[in-house]
PDB file of C-alpha atoms in Angstrom:
ATOM      1  CA  MET A   1       5.075 -11.080   2.408  1.00 49.00           C
ATOM      2  CA  ALA A   2       0.932 -11.226   3.764  1.00 52.00           C
ATOM      3  CA  ASP A   3      -0.381 -10.712   0.374  1.00 69.00           C
ATOM      4  CA  ARG A   4       2.794 -12.849  -1.544  1.00 83.00           C
ATOM      5  CA  LYS A   5       1.227 -16.346  -2.835  1.00 94.00           C
ATOM      6  CA  LEU A   6       2.730 -18.805  -1.586  1.00 98.00           C
ATOM      7  CA  THR A   7       3.759 -22.670  -1.962  1.00 98.00           C
ATOM      8  CA  PHE A   8       3.953 -24.977   1.461  1.00 98.00           C
ATOM      9  CA  LEU A   9       5.297 -28.466   0.738  1.00 98.00           C
ATOM     10  CA  ILE A  10       4.424 -30.572   3.962  1.00 99.00           C
ATOM     11  CA  VAL A  11       5.355 -33.951   5.343  1.00 99.00           C
ATOM     12  CA  HIS A  12       3.354 -35.189   8.044  1.00 98.00           C
ATOM     13  CA  GLY A  13       4.669 -37.430  11.024  1.00 98.00           C
ATOM     14  CA  ALA A  14       5.024 -40.845  11.977  1.00 98.00           C
ATOM     15  CA  TRP A  15       2.285 -42.979  12.096  1.00 98.00           C
ATOM     16  CA  THR A  16      -0.057 -40.361  10.719  1.00 97.00           C
ATOM     17  CA  GLY A  17      -1.085 -39.388   7.242  1.00 98.00           C
ATOM     18  CA  GLY A  18      -1.457 -35.906   4.965  1.00 98.00           C
ATOM     19  CA  TRP A  19      -5.098 -35.777   7.241  1.00 98.00           C
ATOM     20  CA  SER A  20      -3.325 -34.131  10.100  1.00 98.00           C
ATOM     21  CA  TRP A  21      -2.545 -31.178   8.407  1.00 98.00           C
ATOM     22  CA  GLU A  22      -6.043 -30.493   6.920  1.00 98.00           C
ATOM     23  CA  ARG A  23      -7.167 -27.968   9.000  1.00 98.00           C
ATOM     24  CA  VAL A  24      -3.847 -25.933   8.425  1.00 98.00           C
ATOM     25  CA  LEU A  25      -3.702 -26.918   4.467  1.00 98.00           C
ATOM     26  CA  ASN A  26      -7.735 -25.503   4.514  1.00 98.00           C
ATOM     27  CA  ARG A  27      -6.662 -22.340   5.936  1.00 98.00           C
ATOM     28  CA  LEU A  28      -3.383 -22.070   3.332  1.00 98.00           C
ATOM     29  CA  HIS A  29      -5.941 -22.579   0.738  1.00 98.00           C
ATOM     30  CA  ALA A  30      -8.152 -20.012   1.751  1.00 98.00           C
ATOM     31  CA  GLY A  31      -5.364 -17.149   1.411  1.00 97.00           C
ATOM     32  CA  GLY A  32      -4.652 -18.085  -1.497  1.00 97.00           C
ATOM     33  CA  HIS A  33      -1.657 -20.000  -1.103  1.00 98.00           C
ATOM     34  CA  ARG A  34      -1.064 -23.293  -2.622  1.00 98.00           C
ATOM     35  CA  ALA A  35      -0.331 -25.828   0.106  1.00 98.00           C
ATOM     36  CA  TYR A  36       0.491 -29.954  -0.268  1.00 98.00           C
ATOM     37  CA  ALA A  37       0.643 -32.860   2.038  1.00 98.00           C
ATOM     38  CA  PRO A  38       0.780 -35.832   0.562  1.00 98.00           C
ATOM     39  CA  THR A  39       0.409 -39.400   2.409  1.00 98.00           C
ATOM     40  CA  LEU A  40       3.572 -41.136   2.826  1.00 98.00           C
ATOM     41  CA  THR A  41       3.714 -44.711   1.219  1.00 98.00           C
ATOM     42  CA  GLY A  42       2.586 -47.633   4.057  1.00 98.00           C
ATOM     43  CA  LEU A  43       0.409 -45.150   6.162  1.00 98.00           C
ATOM     44  CA  CYS A  44      -3.584 -44.353   6.390  1.00 98.00           C
ATOM     45  CA  GLU A  45      -5.329 -44.404   2.826  1.00 98.00           C
ATOM     46  CA  ARG A  46      -1.830 -45.702   1.258  1.00 98.00           C
ATOM     47  CA  LYS A  47      -1.577 -48.288   3.955  1.00 97.00           C
ATOM     48  CA  HIS A  48      -2.428 -50.977   1.708  1.00 97.00           C
ATOM     49  CA  LEU A  49       0.807 -50.443   0.223  1.00 97.00           C
ATOM     50  CA  ALA A  50       3.071 -51.046   3.241  1.00 97.00           C
ATOM     51  CA  GLY A  51       5.799 -53.598   3.355  1.00 95.00           C
ATOM     52  CA  PRO A  52       9.776 -54.752   3.662  1.00 95.00           C
ATOM     53  CA  SER A  53      10.096 -52.655   0.646  1.00 97.00           C
ATOM     54  CA  VAL A  54       9.187 -49.139   2.541  1.00 98.00           C
ATOM     55  CA  ASP A  55      11.837 -47.899   4.069  1.00 98.00           C
ATOM     56  CA  LEU A  56      13.163 -44.054   4.336  1.00 98.00           C
ATOM     57  CA  ASP A  57      14.393 -43.655   0.541  1.00 98.00           C
ATOM     58  CA  THR A  58      10.348 -44.282  -0.678  1.00 98.00           C
ATOM     59  CA  HIS A  59       9.149 -41.261   1.784  1.00 99.00           C
ATOM     60  CA  ILE A  60      11.909 -39.234   0.513  1.00 99.00           C
ATOM     61  CA  ASP A  61      10.982 -39.928  -3.329  1.00 98.00           C
ATOM     62  CA  ASP A  62       7.205 -39.333  -1.645  1.00 98.00           C
ATOM     63  CA  ILE A  63       7.669 -35.769  -1.280  1.00 99.00           C
ATOM     64  CA  VAL A  64      10.850 -34.775  -3.898  1.00 98.00           C
ATOM     65  CA  ASN A  65       8.356 -36.433  -6.678  1.00 98.00           C
ATOM     66  CA  GLU A  66       5.249 -34.414  -5.212  1.00 98.00           C
ATOM     67  CA  ALA A  67       7.267 -31.564  -5.957  1.00 98.00           C
ATOM     68  CA  VAL A  68       8.804 -32.725  -8.860  1.00 98.00           C
ATOM     69  CA  TYR A  69       5.886 -33.621 -10.622  1.00 98.00           C
ATOM     70  CA  LYS A  70       3.820 -30.584  -9.823  1.00 98.00           C
ATOM     71  CA  ASP A  71       6.482 -28.209 -10.553  1.00 98.00           C
ATOM     72  CA  LEU A  72       6.587 -27.241  -7.595  1.00 98.00           C
ATOM     73  CA  THR A  73       9.552 -24.638  -6.871  1.00 98.00           C
ATOM     74  CA  ASP A  74      10.525 -21.570  -4.000  1.00 98.00           C
ATOM     75  CA  LEU A  75       9.016 -23.984  -1.372  1.00 98.00           C
ATOM     76  CA  VAL A  76       8.274 -23.642   1.913  1.00 98.00           C
ATOM     77  CA  LEU A  77       9.245 -27.096   2.858  1.00 98.00           C
ATOM     78  CA  VAL A  78       7.615 -28.266   6.380  1.00 99.00           C
ATOM     79  CA  GLY A  79       8.477 -31.651   8.343  1.00 98.00           C
ATOM     80  CA  HIS A  80       6.264 -32.018  11.536  1.00 98.00           C
ATOM     81  CA  SER A  81       7.782 -35.058  14.329  1.00 98.00           C
ATOM     82  CA  TYR A  82       9.294 -38.222  11.679  1.00 98.00           C
ATOM     83  CA  GLY A  83       8.904 -35.643   9.268  1.00 98.00           C
ATOM     84  CA  GLY A  84      12.136 -33.413   9.544  1.00 98.00           C
ATOM     85  CA  ILE A  85      13.653 -36.679   8.983  1.00 98.00           C
ATOM     86  CA  VAL A  86      12.618 -37.054   5.605  1.00 98.00           C
ATOM     87  CA  ALA A  87      12.684 -33.378   4.872  1.00 98.00           C
ATOM     88  CA  THR A  88      16.003 -33.121   5.682  1.00 98.00           C
ATOM     89  CA  GLY A  89      16.499 -36.152   3.232  1.00 98.00           C
ATOM     90  CA  VAL A  90      14.139 -34.136   0.544  1.00 98.00           C
ATOM     91  CA  VAL A  91      16.850 -30.849   0.773  1.00 98.00           C
ATOM     92  CA  GLU A  92      19.685 -33.177   0.172  1.00 98.00           C
ATOM     93  CA  ARG A  93      18.132 -33.746  -3.045  1.00 98.00           C
ATOM     94  CA  ILE A  94      16.595 -31.032  -4.464  1.00 98.00           C
ATOM     95  CA  PRO A  95      17.593 -28.073  -2.644  1.00 98.00           C
ATOM     96  CA  GLU A  96      17.602 -25.379  -5.250  1.00 98.00           C
ATOM     97  CA  ARG A  97      13.598 -25.797  -4.742  1.00 98.00           C
ATOM     98  CA  ILE A  98      13.431 -24.612  -1.211  1.00 98.00           C
ATOM     99  CA  ARG A  99      13.388 -21.145  -0.225  1.00 98.00           C
ATOM    100  CA  SER A 100      12.683 -21.793   3.260  1.00 98.00           C
ATOM    101  CA  ILE A 101      12.300 -25.246   5.905  1.00 98.00           C
ATOM    102  CA  VAL A 102      10.889 -25.020   8.720  1.00 98.00           C
ATOM    103  CA  TYR A 103      10.957 -27.750  11.368  1.00 98.00           C
ATOM    104  CA  VAL A 104       7.789 -28.521  13.319  1.00 98.00           C
ATOM    105  CA  GLU A 105       8.485 -30.335  16.827  1.00 97.00           C
ATOM    106  CA  ALA A 106      10.813 -32.515  14.357  1.00 98.00           C
ATOM    107  CA  PHE A 107      13.830 -34.773  14.297  1.00 98.00           C
ATOM    108  CA  ILE A 108      16.845 -32.688  13.154  1.00 98.00           C
ATOM    109  CA  PRO A 109      19.129 -35.822  12.401  1.00 97.00           C
ATOM    110  CA  GLU A 110      23.143 -35.874  12.023  1.00 97.00           C
ATOM    111  CA  ASP A 111      24.521 -37.864   9.387  1.00 98.00           C
ATOM    112  CA  GLY A 112      24.261 -41.203   9.480  1.00 98.00           C
ATOM    113  CA  MET A 113      21.223 -41.316  12.324  1.00 98.00           C
ATOM    114  CA  SER A 114      17.533 -42.498  12.128  1.00 98.00           C
ATOM    115  CA  PHE A 115      14.582 -42.496  13.569  1.00 98.00           C
ATOM    116  CA  THR A 116      15.958 -44.910  16.178  1.00 98.00           C
ATOM    117  CA  ASP A 117      18.568 -43.160  17.573  1.00 97.00           C
ATOM    118  CA  TYR A 118      16.167 -40.871  19.139  1.00 96.00           C
ATOM    119  CA  ASP A 119      14.072 -44.246  20.859  1.00 95.00           C
ATOM    120  CA  PRO A 120      16.875 -46.262  21.606  1.00 94.00           C
ATOM    121  CA  GLU A 121      15.196 -48.789  24.090  1.00 93.00           C
ATOM    122  CA  GLY A 122      12.742 -49.079  21.284  1.00 94.00           C
ATOM    123  CA  ASP A 123      11.774 -52.731  19.313  1.00 96.00           C
ATOM    124  CA  TYR A 124      11.826 -51.725  16.216  1.00 96.00           C
ATOM    125  CA  SER A 125      12.571 -55.220  14.612  1.00 96.00           C
ATOM    126  CA  ALA A 126       9.236 -56.100  13.468  1.00 97.00           C
ATOM    127  CA  PRO A 127       7.874 -55.099   9.913  1.00 97.00           C
ATOM    128  CA  MET A 128       5.191 -53.087  11.174  1.00 98.00           C
ATOM    129  CA  ILE A 129       5.359 -50.896  14.245  1.00 98.00           C
ATOM    130  CA  PRO A 130       2.213 -50.539  15.800  1.00 97.00           C
ATOM    131  CA  VAL A 131       0.979 -46.862  16.650  1.00 96.00           C
ATOM    132  CA  PRO A 132       2.542 -45.819  20.537  1.00 92.00           C
ATOM    133  CA  GLU A 133       0.769 -44.080  22.960  1.00 82.00           C
ATOM    134  CA  GLY A 134       0.621 -40.550  22.914  1.00 65.00           C
ATOM    135  CA  PRO A 135       2.686 -38.643  22.182  1.00 61.00           C
ATOM    136  CA  GLY A 136       1.472 -35.122  24.004  1.00 72.00           C
ATOM    137  CA  GLY A 137      -1.570 -35.379  24.332  1.00 83.00           C
ATOM    138  CA  TYR A 138      -4.383 -32.815  22.815  1.00 92.00           C
ATOM    139  CA  LEU A 139      -6.037 -29.941  23.953  1.00 93.00           C
ATOM    140  CA  ARG A 140      -9.445 -30.822  22.833  1.00 94.00           C
ATOM    141  CA  GLU A 141     -10.646 -34.237  24.150  1.00 93.00           C
ATOM    142  CA  GLU A 142     -12.683 -34.538  21.025  1.00 95.00           C
ATOM    143  CA  ASP A 143      -9.699 -34.237  18.557  1.00 95.00           C
ATOM    144  CA  GLU A 144      -8.360 -36.835  20.049  1.00 93.00           C
ATOM    145  CA  LEU A 145     -11.073 -39.015  19.866  1.00 93.00           C
ATOM    146  CA  TRP A 146     -11.092 -37.694  15.794  1.00 95.00           C
ATOM    147  CA  ALA A 147      -7.001 -38.157  15.617  1.00 95.00           C
ATOM    148  CA  ALA A 148      -7.147 -41.360  16.815  1.00 93.00           C
ATOM    149  CA  PRO A 149      -8.845 -44.003  15.200  1.00 95.00           C
ATOM    150  CA  LYS A 150      -7.131 -42.426  11.920  1.00 96.00           C
ATOM    151  CA  ALA A 151      -3.730 -43.422  13.370  1.00 96.00           C
ATOM    152  CA  THR A 152      -1.924 -47.113  10.815  1.00 97.00           C
ATOM    153  CA  PRO A 153       1.326 -48.944  11.867  1.00 98.00           C
ATOM    154  CA  GLN A 154       4.536 -47.551  10.322  1.00 98.00           C
ATOM    155  CA  PRO A 155       6.433 -49.571   7.814  1.00 98.00           C
ATOM    156  CA  SER A 156       9.742 -50.426  10.250  1.00 98.00           C
ATOM    157  CA  GLY A 157      12.228 -49.683   7.407  1.00 98.00           C
ATOM    158  CA  THR A 158      11.057 -46.116   7.248  1.00 98.00           C
ATOM    159  CA  LEU A 159      12.259 -45.658  10.978  1.00 98.00           C
ATOM    160  CA  ARG A 160      15.544 -48.200  10.678  1.00 98.00           C
ATOM    161  CA  GLN A 161      17.312 -46.675   7.634  1.00 98.00           C
ATOM    162  CA  LYS A 162      19.526 -44.354   8.447  1.00 98.00           C
ATOM    163  CA  LEU A 163      20.180 -41.014   6.385  1.00 98.00           C
ATOM    164  CA  LYS A 164      23.006 -39.632   4.671  1.00 98.00           C
ATOM    165  CA  VAL A 165      23.075 -35.821   5.838  1.00 98.00           C
ATOM    166  CA  THR A 166      25.552 -33.185   4.015  1.00 97.00           C
ATOM    167  CA  GLY A 167      24.388 -30.094   5.595  1.00 95.00           C
ATOM    168  CA  ALA A 168      21.796 -28.974   3.049  1.00 97.00           C
ATOM    169  CA  TYR A 169      19.216 -28.016   4.770  1.00 98.00           C
ATOM    170  CA  GLU A 170      21.332 -25.780   6.972  1.00 97.00           C
ATOM    171  CA  ARG A 171      22.586 -23.700   3.641  1.00 97.00           C
ATOM    172  CA  VAL A 172      18.593 -22.972   3.152  1.00 97.00           C
ATOM    173  CA  PRO A 173      18.276 -19.147   3.779  1.00 95.00           C
ATOM    174  CA  LYS A 174      15.385 -19.320   6.182  1.00 97.00           C
ATOM    175  CA  LYS A 175      15.375 -22.005   8.638  1.00 98.00           C
ATOM    176  CA  THR A 176      12.602 -22.219  11.257  1.00 98.00           C
ATOM    177  CA  PHE A 177      12.402 -24.741  14.583  1.00 98.00           C
ATOM    178  CA  ILE A 178       8.551 -24.185  16.042  1.00 98.00           C
ATOM    179  CA  VAL A 179       8.421 -25.986  19.832  1.00 98.00           C
ATOM    180  CA  ALA A 180       5.328 -27.247  21.761  1.00 97.00           C
ATOM    181  CA  THR A 181       5.354 -26.350  25.159  1.00 95.00           C
ATOM    182  CA  GLY A 182       2.355 -27.658  26.579  1.00 93.00           C
ATOM    183  CA  TRP A 183       3.834 -31.375  26.568  1.00 93.00           C
ATOM    184  CA  ASP A 184       7.379 -32.540  28.105  1.00 91.00           C
ATOM    185  CA  GLY A 185       8.356 -33.767  25.098  1.00 91.00           C
ATOM    186  CA  PRO A 186      12.125 -33.667  23.809  1.00 94.00           C
ATOM    187  CA  PHE A 187      11.805 -30.469  21.585  1.00 96.00           C
ATOM    188  CA  GLY A 188      12.107 -27.990  23.488  1.00 94.00           C
ATOM    189  CA  GLN A 189      16.001 -29.515  24.482  1.00 94.00           C
ATOM    190  CA  MET A 190      16.737 -29.989  20.589  1.00 94.00           C
ATOM    191  CA  SER A 191      15.635 -26.963  19.620  1.00 95.00           C
ATOM    192  CA  GLU A 192      17.857 -25.049  22.228  1.00 95.00           C
ATOM    193  CA  LYS A 193      20.717 -25.548  19.672  1.00 95.00           C
ATOM    194  CA  TYR A 194      18.650 -23.452  17.277  1.00 96.00           C
ATOM    195  CA  ARG A 195      18.293 -20.361  19.437  1.00 95.00           C
ATOM    196  CA  GLY A 196      20.655 -17.337  18.007  1.00 92.00           C
ATOM    197  CA  ALA A 197      22.045 -19.401  15.292  1.00 95.00           C
ATOM    198  CA  PRO A 198      22.463 -17.598  12.197  1.00 94.00           C
ATOM    199  CA  GLY A 199      19.380 -18.210   9.362  1.00 95.00           C
ATOM    200  CA  TRP A 200      17.375 -19.651  12.734  1.00 98.00           C
ATOM    201  CA  THR A 201      13.907 -18.611  14.110  1.00 98.00           C
ATOM    202  CA  VAL A 202      13.153 -20.636  17.205  1.00 98.00           C
ATOM    203  CA  ARG A 203       8.971 -20.111  18.223  1.00 98.00           C
ATOM    204  CA  GLU A 204       6.818 -21.460  20.711  1.00 98.00           C
ATOM    205  CA  LEU A 205       3.113 -22.584  20.852  1.00 98.00           C
ATOM    206  CA  ALA A 206       1.171 -23.566  24.352  1.00 97.00           C
ATOM    207  CA  CYS A 207      -0.281 -26.949  23.230  1.00 96.00           C
ATOM    208  CA  GLY A 208       0.170 -30.783  22.560  1.00 95.00           C
ATOM    209  CA  HIS A 209       2.968 -32.380  19.895  1.00 96.00           C
ATOM    210  CA  ASP A 210       0.214 -32.232  16.854  1.00 96.00           C
ATOM    211  CA  ILE A 211       0.171 -28.703  16.677  1.00 98.00           C
ATOM    212  CA  PRO A 212      -1.708 -28.620  13.324  1.00 98.00           C
ATOM    213  CA  ILE A 213      -4.535 -30.430  14.921  1.00 98.00           C
ATOM    214  CA  ASP A 214      -4.617 -28.309  18.187  1.00 97.00           C
ATOM    215  CA  MET A 215      -3.554 -24.292  16.592  1.00 98.00           C
ATOM    216  CA  PRO A 216      -3.880 -24.560  13.052  1.00 98.00           C
ATOM    217  CA  ASP A 217      -5.120 -20.921  13.287  1.00 98.00           C
ATOM    218  CA  GLU A 218      -1.675 -20.031  15.211  1.00 98.00           C
ATOM    219  CA  LEU A 219       0.562 -22.398  12.976  1.00 98.00           C
ATOM    220  CA  THR A 220      -0.557 -20.987   9.804  1.00 98.00           C
ATOM    221  CA  ALA A 221       0.563 -17.586  10.666  1.00 98.00           C
ATOM    222  CA  MET A 222       3.724 -19.197  12.116  1.00 98.00           C
ATOM    223  CA  LEU A 223       4.081 -20.857   8.085  1.00 98.00           C
ATOM    224  CA  ILE A 224       3.477 -18.001   6.443  1.00 98.00           C
ATOM    225  CA  GLU A 225       5.758 -15.804   8.632  1.00 97.00           C
ATOM    226  CA  ALA A 226       8.362 -18.269   8.181  1.00 96.00           C
ATOM    227  CA  ALA A 227       8.110 -17.863   4.370  1.00 93.00           C
TER     228      ALA A 227
END
């Protein structure tokens, strides 16, 4: 597998963009793999496209269209944090293109759930949701100083829209959940559902929530292994 050239399609988290995965992309490209991390509509360098019509379906379309128009198949689909919701929706649309799915500190919604179900006390009524404090911290202060100014508000429709889930992601042959143990987040508890489950592997890294920034070398190796 180390010699096989793989194709990765990565869905970044909320309030961020494809830039947050640049370190991992560089390492995958250096290994001869194809890897894509498009920025979702309305965020970061695409923030000028934000508006009330941007919802979860828009972000699923972003990733599906990336696969379709670049003829990407036999994919390792990766979702980080909120991106796990998007990735789950992508598998519902193009399951035939997915060989493996990797949830990196990511939400895996049940049918009819949205991001807001994970934060019932939050206020998501405004058209744009400001960047929250945190989460998770960084191993290095310079990384936090680099990343923080790049974060942008998120169109609220992407967080409020509920996802139709039939369980297509469960039918992907190989499934991996990667947990960061260096902060007090919810994903460690979430991952317990998948430990020992058929077709699932749970891995851990001792860092904060933004694993692709904190530990790109280790994460890249795990993504290749997860294929």
